[in-house]
Short mmCIF file of C-alpha atoms in Angstrom, two decimals:
data_model
loop_
_atom_site.label_atom_id
_atom_site.label_comp_id
_atom_site.label_asym_id
_atom_site.label_seq_id
_atom_site.Cartn_x
_atom_site.Cartn_y
_atom_site.Cartn_z
CA UNK Y 1372 -27.81 -3.18 16.55
CA UNK Y 1373 -28.98 -1.79 13.20
CA UNK Y 1374 -27.10 0.37 10.70
CA UNK Y 1375 -28.33 3.88 9.98
CA UNK Y 1376 -27.59 6.60 7.46
CA UNK Y 1377 -26.85 10.22 8.22
CA UNK Y 1378 -26.36 12.77 5.45
CA UNK Y 1379 -23.19 14.89 5.46
CA UNK Y 1380 -25.13 18.07 6.21
CA UNK Y 1381 -27.04 16.21 8.90
CA UNK Y 1382 -23.79 15.27 10.60
CA UNK Y 1383 -22.77 18.91 10.66
CA UNK Y 1384 -26.08 19.79 12.33
CA UNK Y 1385 -25.66 16.85 14.72
CA UNK Y 1386 -22.33 18.16 15.98
CA UNK Y 1387 -23.78 21.67 16.24
CA UNK Y 1388 -26.63 20.32 18.37
CA UNK Y 1389 -24.18 18.49 20.67
CA UNK Y 1390 -22.35 21.76 21.21
CA UNK Y 1391 -25.57 23.74 21.64
CA UNK Y 1392 -26.53 21.42 24.50
CA UNK Y 1393 -23.29 22.34 26.30
CA UNK Y 1394 -21.53 19.02 25.67
CA UNK Y 1395 -17.74 19.06 25.68
CA UNK Y 1396 -16.84 17.73 22.24
CA UNK Y 1397 -13.30 16.77 21.26
CA UNK Y 1398 -12.56 16.49 17.56
CA UNK Y 1399 -9.54 16.15 15.28
CA UNK Y 1400 -8.03 19.47 14.21
CA UNK Y 1401 -5.80 19.90 11.16
CA UNK Y 1402 -2.74 21.75 12.46
CA UNK Y 1403 -0.93 22.09 9.11
CA UNK Y 1404 -1.64 25.82 9.06
CA UNK Y 1405 0.14 26.41 12.37
CA UNK Y 1406 3.38 24.57 11.57
CA UNK Y 1407 6.36 26.91 11.33
CA UNK Y 1408 8.76 24.26 9.99
CA UNK Y 1409 9.57 24.74 6.27
CA UNK Y 1410 8.32 21.80 4.25
CA UNK Y 1411 6.41 20.36 7.19
CA UNK Y 1412 3.12 18.89 6.03
CA UNK Y 1413 1.62 19.46 9.46
CA UNK Y 1414 -0.16 17.11 11.79
CA UNK Y 1415 -3.52 16.29 13.31
CA UNK Y 1416 -4.39 16.53 16.98
CA UNK Y 1417 -7.39 15.90 19.23
CA UNK Y 1418 -8.65 19.08 20.91
CA UNK Y 1419 -11.94 20.56 22.15
CA UNK Y 1420 -13.98 22.24 19.43
CA UNK Y 1421 -16.39 25.17 19.53
CA UNK Y 1422 -18.01 24.64 16.12
CA UNK Y 1423 -18.39 21.72 13.65
CA UNK Y 1424 -16.13 23.45 11.14
CA UNK Y 1425 -13.14 23.25 13.48
CA UNK Y 1426 -12.81 19.47 13.17
CA UNK Y 1427 -12.04 17.12 10.32
CA UNK Y 1428 -12.97 13.47 9.83
CA UNK Y 1429 -10.56 13.13 6.90
CA UNK Y 1430 -7.23 12.45 8.57
CA UNK Y 1431 -4.67 9.66 8.53
CA UNK Y 1432 -3.38 9.62 12.12
CA UNK Y 1433 -3.14 12.08 14.99
CA UNK Y 1434 0.09 13.09 16.69
CA UNK Y 1435 -1.07 11.80 20.10
CA UNK Y 1436 -3.79 9.16 20.48
CA UNK Y 1437 -7.08 9.91 22.25
CA UNK Y 1438 -5.81 8.05 25.35
CA UNK Y 1439 -4.75 11.47 26.67
CA UNK Y 1440 -8.38 12.14 27.59
CA UNK Y 1441 -8.76 8.84 29.48
CA UNK Y 1442 -5.30 8.73 31.05
CA UNK Y 1443 -4.07 12.35 31.14
CA UNK Y 1444 -0.35 13.05 30.85
CA UNK Y 1445 -0.60 14.75 34.26
CA UNK Y 1446 -3.34 14.04 36.79
CA UNK Y 1447 -3.96 14.94 40.42
CA UNK Y 1448 -5.30 11.85 42.17
CA UNK Y 1449 -5.92 13.24 45.65
CA UNK Y 1450 -5.08 16.01 48.07
CA UNK Y 1451 -4.28 15.63 51.77
CA UNK Y 1452 -4.12 17.92 54.77
CA UNK Y 1453 -2.45 16.62 57.93
CA UNK Y 1454 -3.81 19.29 60.24
CA UNK Y 1455 -7.45 18.17 60.10
CA UNK Y 1456 -6.26 14.75 59.00
CA UNK Y 1457 -8.23 14.68 55.75
CA UNK Y 1458 -7.71 12.99 52.40
CA UNK Y 1459 -9.82 14.07 49.43
CA UNK Y 1460 -9.85 12.08 46.19
CA UNK Y 1461 -10.14 14.13 43.01
CA UNK Y 1462 -12.64 12.02 41.05
CA UNK Y 1463 -13.15 12.91 37.37
CA UNK Y 1464 -16.47 14.69 36.81
CA UNK Y 1465 -16.40 15.90 33.21
CA UNK Y 1466 -18.60 14.28 30.54
CA UNK Y 1467 -16.78 14.09 27.20
CA UNK Y 1468 -17.61 13.17 23.60
CA UNK Y 1469 -14.59 12.21 21.49
CA UNK Y 1470 -15.60 12.54 17.83
CA UNK Y 1471 -13.63 10.77 15.12
CA UNK Y 1472 -11.65 7.87 16.58
CA UNK Y 1473 -10.15 5.34 14.18
CA UNK Y 1474 -10.68 1.60 14.79
CA UNK Y 1475 -7.04 0.98 15.80
CA UNK Y 1476 -7.30 3.62 18.55
CA UNK Y 1477 -10.60 2.14 19.76
CA UNK Y 1478 -8.93 -1.28 19.98
CA UNK Y 1479 -6.17 0.35 22.04
CA UNK Y 1480 -8.79 1.88 24.36
CA UNK Y 1481 -10.46 -1.53 24.68
CA UNK Y 1482 -7.09 -2.92 25.82
CA UNK Y 1483 -6.66 -0.16 28.40
CA UNK Y 1484 -10.18 -0.90 29.65
CA UNK Y 1485 -9.03 -4.47 30.40
CA UNK Y 1486 -5.83 -3.33 32.07
CA UNK Y 1487 -7.43 -0.74 34.34
CA UNK Y 1488 -10.38 -3.00 35.17
CA UNK Y 1489 -8.05 -5.73 36.44
CA UNK Y 1490 -7.35 -5.95 40.16
CA UNK Y 1491 -6.45 -3.50 41.58
CA UNK Y 1492 -8.95 -1.43 39.61
CA UNK Y 1493 -8.00 2.09 38.62
CA UNK Y 1494 -11.03 4.09 39.71
CA UNK Y 1495 -9.86 7.33 38.12
CA UNK Y 1496 -9.49 5.73 34.70
CA UNK Y 1497 -12.75 3.79 34.97
CA UNK Y 1498 -14.77 6.82 36.08
CA UNK Y 1499 -13.36 8.88 33.23
CA UNK Y 1500 -14.03 6.06 30.75
CA UNK Y 1501 -17.65 5.79 31.95
CA UNK Y 1502 -18.11 9.50 31.31
CA UNK Y 1503 -16.61 9.37 27.81
CA UNK Y 1504 -18.60 8.80 24.63
CA UNK Y 1505 -16.65 7.40 21.68
CA UNK Y 1506 -17.81 8.23 18.15
CA UNK Y 1507 -15.56 6.36 15.73
CA UNK Y 1508 -14.81 6.91 12.05
CA UNK Y 1509 -13.42 4.27 9.71
CA UNK Y 1510 -9.98 5.06 8.32
CA UNK Y 1511 -9.93 6.16 4.70
CA UNK Y 1512 -6.60 7.97 4.55
CA UNK Y 1513 -3.59 5.82 5.45
CA UNK Y 1514 -0.52 7.27 7.16
CA UNK Y 1515 2.79 6.37 5.46
CA UNK Y 1516 4.04 4.23 8.39
CA UNK Y 1517 0.68 2.71 9.33
CA UNK Y 1518 0.20 -1.07 9.19
CA UNK Y 1519 -3.07 -1.53 11.09
CA UNK Y 1520 -4.43 -3.85 8.40
CA UNK Y 1521 -1.84 -6.50 9.27
CA UNK Y 1522 -2.53 -6.13 13.02
CA UNK Y 1523 -6.23 -6.97 12.69
CA UNK Y 1524 -7.09 -3.36 13.55
CA UNK Y 1525 -8.71 -2.15 10.33
CA UNK Y 1526 -12.17 -2.56 11.85
CA UNK Y 1527 -13.46 -2.93 15.41
CA UNK Y 1528 -16.52 -4.76 16.70
CA UNK Y 1529 -17.08 -2.89 19.98
CA UNK Y 1530 -15.87 -0.20 22.33
CA UNK Y 1531 -17.61 2.63 20.46
CA UNK Y 1532 -21.00 4.25 20.90
CA UNK Y 1533 -21.33 5.20 17.24
CA UNK Y 1534 -19.12 4.22 14.31
CA UNK Y 1535 -19.24 6.19 11.05
CA UNK Y 1536 -18.10 5.17 7.59
CA UNK Y 1537 -17.86 7.82 4.87
CA UNK Y 1538 -19.38 6.36 1.67
CA UNK Y 1539 -19.44 9.59 -0.29
CA UNK Y 1540 -22.72 11.49 0.00
CA UNK Y 1541 -23.46 10.20 3.48
CA UNK Y 1542 -22.18 8.20 6.44
CA UNK Y 1543 -23.19 4.68 7.39
CA UNK Y 1544 -23.62 4.64 11.16
CA UNK Y 1545 -23.15 1.53 13.30
CA UNK Y 1546 -24.83 1.97 16.68
CA UNK Y 1547 -22.67 0.30 19.35
CA UNK Y 1548 -24.47 1.11 22.60
CA UNK Y 1549 -27.69 2.40 24.15
CA UNK Y 1550 -25.89 5.68 24.77
CA UNK Y 1551 -25.04 5.87 21.08
CA UNK Y 1552 -28.63 5.10 20.07
CA UNK Y 1553 -29.90 7.85 22.35
CA UNK Y 1554 -27.33 10.28 20.98
CA UNK Y 1555 -28.23 9.51 17.37
CA UNK Y 1556 -31.81 10.64 18.02
CA UNK Y 1557 -30.41 14.17 18.20
CA UNK Y 1558 -29.18 13.90 14.60
CA UNK Y 1559 -31.53 15.16 11.84
CA UNK Y 1560 -32.18 13.35 8.57
CA UNK Y 1561 -31.30 9.82 9.69
CA UNK Y 1562 -32.81 6.67 8.23
CA UNK Y 1563 -32.13 2.95 8.06
CA UNK Y 1564 -29.26 1.95 5.77
CA UNK Y 1565 -30.21 0.25 2.50
CA UNK Y 1566 -28.44 -3.03 1.50
CA UNK Y 1567 -26.57 -1.24 -1.30
CA UNK Y 1568 -25.23 1.31 1.21
CA UNK Y 1569 -24.03 -1.46 3.52
CA UNK Y 1570 -22.21 -3.04 0.55
CA UNK Y 1571 -20.64 0.34 -0.21
CA UNK Y 1572 -19.39 0.53 3.38
CA UNK Y 1573 -17.75 -2.86 2.99
CA UNK Y 1574 -16.14 -1.71 -0.25
CA UNK Y 1575 -14.77 1.47 1.37
CA UNK Y 1576 -13.28 -0.60 4.18
CA UNK Y 1577 -11.74 -3.12 1.78
CA UNK Y 1578 -10.13 -0.38 -0.31
CA UNK Y 1579 -8.62 1.28 2.80
CA UNK Y 1580 -7.32 -2.11 3.97
CA UNK Y 1581 -5.69 -2.66 0.58
CA UNK Y 1582 -3.94 0.71 0.73
CA UNK Y 1583 -2.65 -0.04 4.21
CA UNK Y 1584 -1.29 -3.39 3.04
CA UNK Y 1585 1.52 -1.51 1.28
CA UNK Y 1586 3.31 -1.59 4.65
CA UNK Y 1587 2.71 -4.82 6.50
CA UNK Y 1588 4.08 -7.69 8.52
CA UNK Y 1589 5.24 -10.62 6.41
CA UNK Y 1590 3.36 -13.03 8.71
CA UNK Y 1591 0.28 -13.19 10.94
CA UNK Y 1592 0.50 -10.93 14.00
CA UNK Y 1593 -0.81 -13.86 16.05
CA UNK Y 1594 2.61 -15.50 15.61
CA UNK Y 1595 4.34 -12.68 17.54
CA UNK Y 1596 4.37 -14.31 21.01
CA UNK Y 1597 6.02 -17.48 19.70
CA UNK Y 1598 8.32 -15.54 17.34
CA UNK Y 1599 9.79 -13.61 20.29
CA UNK Y 1600 10.53 -16.83 22.19
CA UNK Y 1601 14.21 -17.57 21.72
CA UNK Y 1602 15.06 -14.17 20.20
CA UNK Y 1603 16.07 -12.51 23.47
CA UNK Y 1604 19.75 -12.45 22.39
CA UNK Y 1605 19.20 -11.44 18.74
CA UNK Y 1606 21.75 -8.90 17.46
CA UNK Y 1607 19.00 -6.50 16.41
CA UNK Y 1608 18.49 -5.25 20.00
CA UNK Y 1609 22.09 -4.00 20.33
CA UNK Y 1610 22.27 -2.87 16.72
CA UNK Y 1611 19.14 -0.69 16.76
CA UNK Y 1612 19.45 0.57 20.34
CA UNK Y 1613 22.90 1.99 19.52
CA UNK Y 1614 21.00 4.87 17.86
CA UNK Y 1615 18.39 5.26 20.63
CA UNK Y 1616 18.29 8.64 22.43
CA UNK Y 1617 16.17 7.17 25.28
CA UNK Y 1618 13.77 10.05 24.67
CA UNK Y 1619 10.68 7.87 25.20
CA UNK Y 1620 8.80 9.34 22.23
CA UNK Y 1621 7.78 5.86 21.05
CA UNK Y 1622 6.14 5.22 24.44
CA UNK Y 1623 4.40 8.56 24.75
CA UNK Y 1624 2.74 8.49 21.31
CA UNK Y 1625 1.71 4.84 21.58
CA UNK Y 1626 -2.05 4.27 22.08
CA UNK Y 1627 -1.47 1.08 24.12
CA UNK Y 1628 1.32 2.33 26.43
CA UNK Y 1629 -0.13 3.18 29.82
CA UNK Y 1630 2.81 3.18 32.26
CA UNK Y 1631 2.82 6.02 34.76
CA UNK Y 1632 4.70 7.36 37.75
CA UNK Y 1633 3.07 8.52 41.00
CA UNK Y 1634 4.59 11.17 43.24
CA UNK Y 1635 3.51 13.00 46.40
CA UNK Y 1636 4.14 16.75 46.33
CA UNK Y 1637 4.20 18.14 49.89
CA UNK Y 1638 4.05 21.76 51.02
CA UNK Y 1639 7.09 23.29 52.69
CA UNK Y 1640 5.42 23.10 56.14
CA UNK Y 1641 4.79 19.36 55.59
CA UNK Y 1642 1.10 19.78 56.47
CA UNK Y 1643 -0.61 19.41 53.09
CA UNK Y 1644 0.05 18.18 49.62
CA UNK Y 1645 -1.20 16.24 46.63
CA UNK Y 1646 -0.64 12.87 44.98
CA UNK Y 1647 -0.08 13.14 41.24
CA UNK Y 1648 0.63 10.82 38.39
CA UNK Y 1649 2.36 11.44 35.11
CA UNK Y 1650 3.04 9.38 32.02
CA UNK Y 1651 6.20 7.29 32.12
CA UNK Y 1652 7.88 5.14 29.51
CA UNK Y 1653 10.06 2.02 29.51
CA UNK Y 1654 12.55 3.60 27.08
CA UNK Y 1655 13.40 6.36 29.59
CA UNK Y 1656 16.67 5.66 31.39
CA UNK Y 1657 15.23 5.99 34.92
CA UNK Y 1658 12.08 3.96 34.29
CA UNK Y 1659 13.40 0.87 36.07
CA UNK Y 1660 15.48 2.67 38.71
CA UNK Y 1661 14.63 1.52 42.23
CA UNK Y 1662 15.40 2.59 45.80
CA UNK Y 1663 19.10 2.36 46.56
CA UNK Y 1664 20.05 3.52 43.05
CA UNK Y 1665 19.81 0.17 41.27
CA UNK Y 1666 18.44 -0.03 37.73
CA UNK Y 1667 17.39 -3.42 36.41
CA UNK Y 1668 17.22 -2.14 32.82
CA UNK Y 1669 20.12 0.28 32.84
CA UNK Y 1670 21.31 -0.61 29.32
CA UNK Y 1671 19.59 0.90 26.29
CA UNK Y 1672 19.45 -2.46 24.52
CA UNK Y 1673 17.52 -3.95 27.45
CA UNK Y 1674 15.01 -1.11 27.39
CA UNK Y 1675 14.70 -1.24 23.60
CA UNK Y 1676 14.10 -5.01 23.64
CA UNK Y 1677 11.63 -4.72 26.51
CA UNK Y 1678 9.36 -2.47 24.47
CA UNK Y 1679 8.99 -5.00 21.65
CA UNK Y 1680 8.45 -7.89 24.05
CA UNK Y 1681 5.86 -5.86 25.89
CA UNK Y 1682 4.05 -5.26 22.55
CA UNK Y 1683 4.30 -8.77 21.19
CA UNK Y 1684 4.34 -11.06 24.19
CA UNK Y 1685 3.98 -9.70 27.75
CA UNK Y 1686 0.48 -8.14 27.41
CA UNK Y 1687 -0.65 -11.12 25.33
CA UNK Y 1688 0.28 -13.51 28.13
CA UNK Y 1689 -1.68 -11.55 30.73
CA UNK Y 1690 -4.66 -10.18 28.79
CA UNK Y 1691 -4.69 -12.09 25.49
CA UNK Y 1692 -4.02 -9.00 23.35
CA UNK Y 1693 -1.13 -8.03 21.10
CA UNK Y 1694 -0.27 -4.55 22.38
CA UNK Y 1695 0.42 -3.01 18.98
CA UNK Y 1696 -2.42 -1.80 16.75
CA UNK Y 1697 -0.30 -0.68 13.79
CA UNK Y 1698 -0.98 3.07 13.96
CA UNK Y 1699 2.65 3.79 12.97
CA UNK Y 1700 3.04 6.74 15.36
CA UNK Y 1701 6.20 5.32 16.98
CA UNK Y 1702 8.05 4.77 13.70
CA UNK Y 1703 6.91 8.11 12.25
CA UNK Y 1704 8.02 10.13 15.28
CA UNK Y 1705 11.19 8.33 16.41
CA UNK Y 1706 14.06 10.79 15.76
CA UNK Y 1707 16.44 7.90 14.95
CA UNK Y 1708 13.93 5.86 12.93
CA UNK Y 1709 14.59 2.69 14.93
CA UNK Y 1710 11.14 2.16 16.44
CA UNK Y 1711 9.32 0.63 13.46
CA UNK Y 1712 7.68 -2.64 14.60
CA UNK Y 1713 7.31 -3.79 10.97
CA UNK Y 1714 11.06 -3.58 10.36
CA UNK Y 1715 11.97 -5.29 13.64
CA UNK Y 1716 9.39 -8.07 13.60
CA UNK Y 1717 9.89 -8.88 9.89
CA UNK Y 1718 13.63 -9.18 10.43
CA UNK Y 1719 13.13 -11.52 13.38
CA UNK Y 1720 10.85 -13.61 11.18
CA UNK Y 1721 13.46 -13.73 8.44
CA UNK Y 1722 16.03 -14.88 11.01
CA UNK Y 1723 18.75 -12.49 9.90
#
């Protein structure tokens, strides 16, 4: 599809029109003003907005990825009542527009689309995904621990409805779907992009990629599956996991982690209840506990190693994707600073 141009003021009016038509719009909010921690530079988070001025498109990375709107941290799947013998599925019904998603997070969503479309399909996820519009924005600011340029996640070819690139006075808009094309008709002051503006978009992307290259893998990410072969007993797993709190933060902030737990909550009279799912994580100590009390990854080093193999090898073998997009959230938020994939994978490559 063709590239368009929307002026900065036009984008503001576009968002205002989306809100005026009663759409639920989620944008990125700058939370630096609400931090109470001395010296804390704040953080960015996705949240519903009520006006265009509440959101920013100039951010490096959000605290939690937008996956929370497709796979909520807590979700009621169904309710049941034994007296009349009924089961009622709680299908998602809300239409949602997520505004301002970076390419690496869109790639992560594309991976989750594959996972939840595989047999058995996850109808809750797929229904919510169908009802969600993704408006992306190319990364300009680079988070200190980000390395998306060396994970092939600096740009994305699909999975969005509209993709914006800030080239200064205006945005270049890549239309990725019929839904996106229809949506763009609501925006004022749009026109076809000129060749010089398309070149400027390429320049903006190249400059952002160069900045991100300051923190990178020392080899191609496509080597990860073979690199992990034969490194199951490397000393790094014990060495790093010695400092692991098993808090699961690295799992919960990861845009490609999708593990969950399902539990039935039953009323005290045993006649009705609900089936609910919550996020889970392979670094949590009870993640692999099974009936009878056994735990097939009871040691921290096993759980720590599993996470990196899941990123670099397990998902690749099943779906053909490396399950790390280089957002840097895990390394930035790990309280022990042991979760950095760049540090771990580069050391394995060096063989030390």
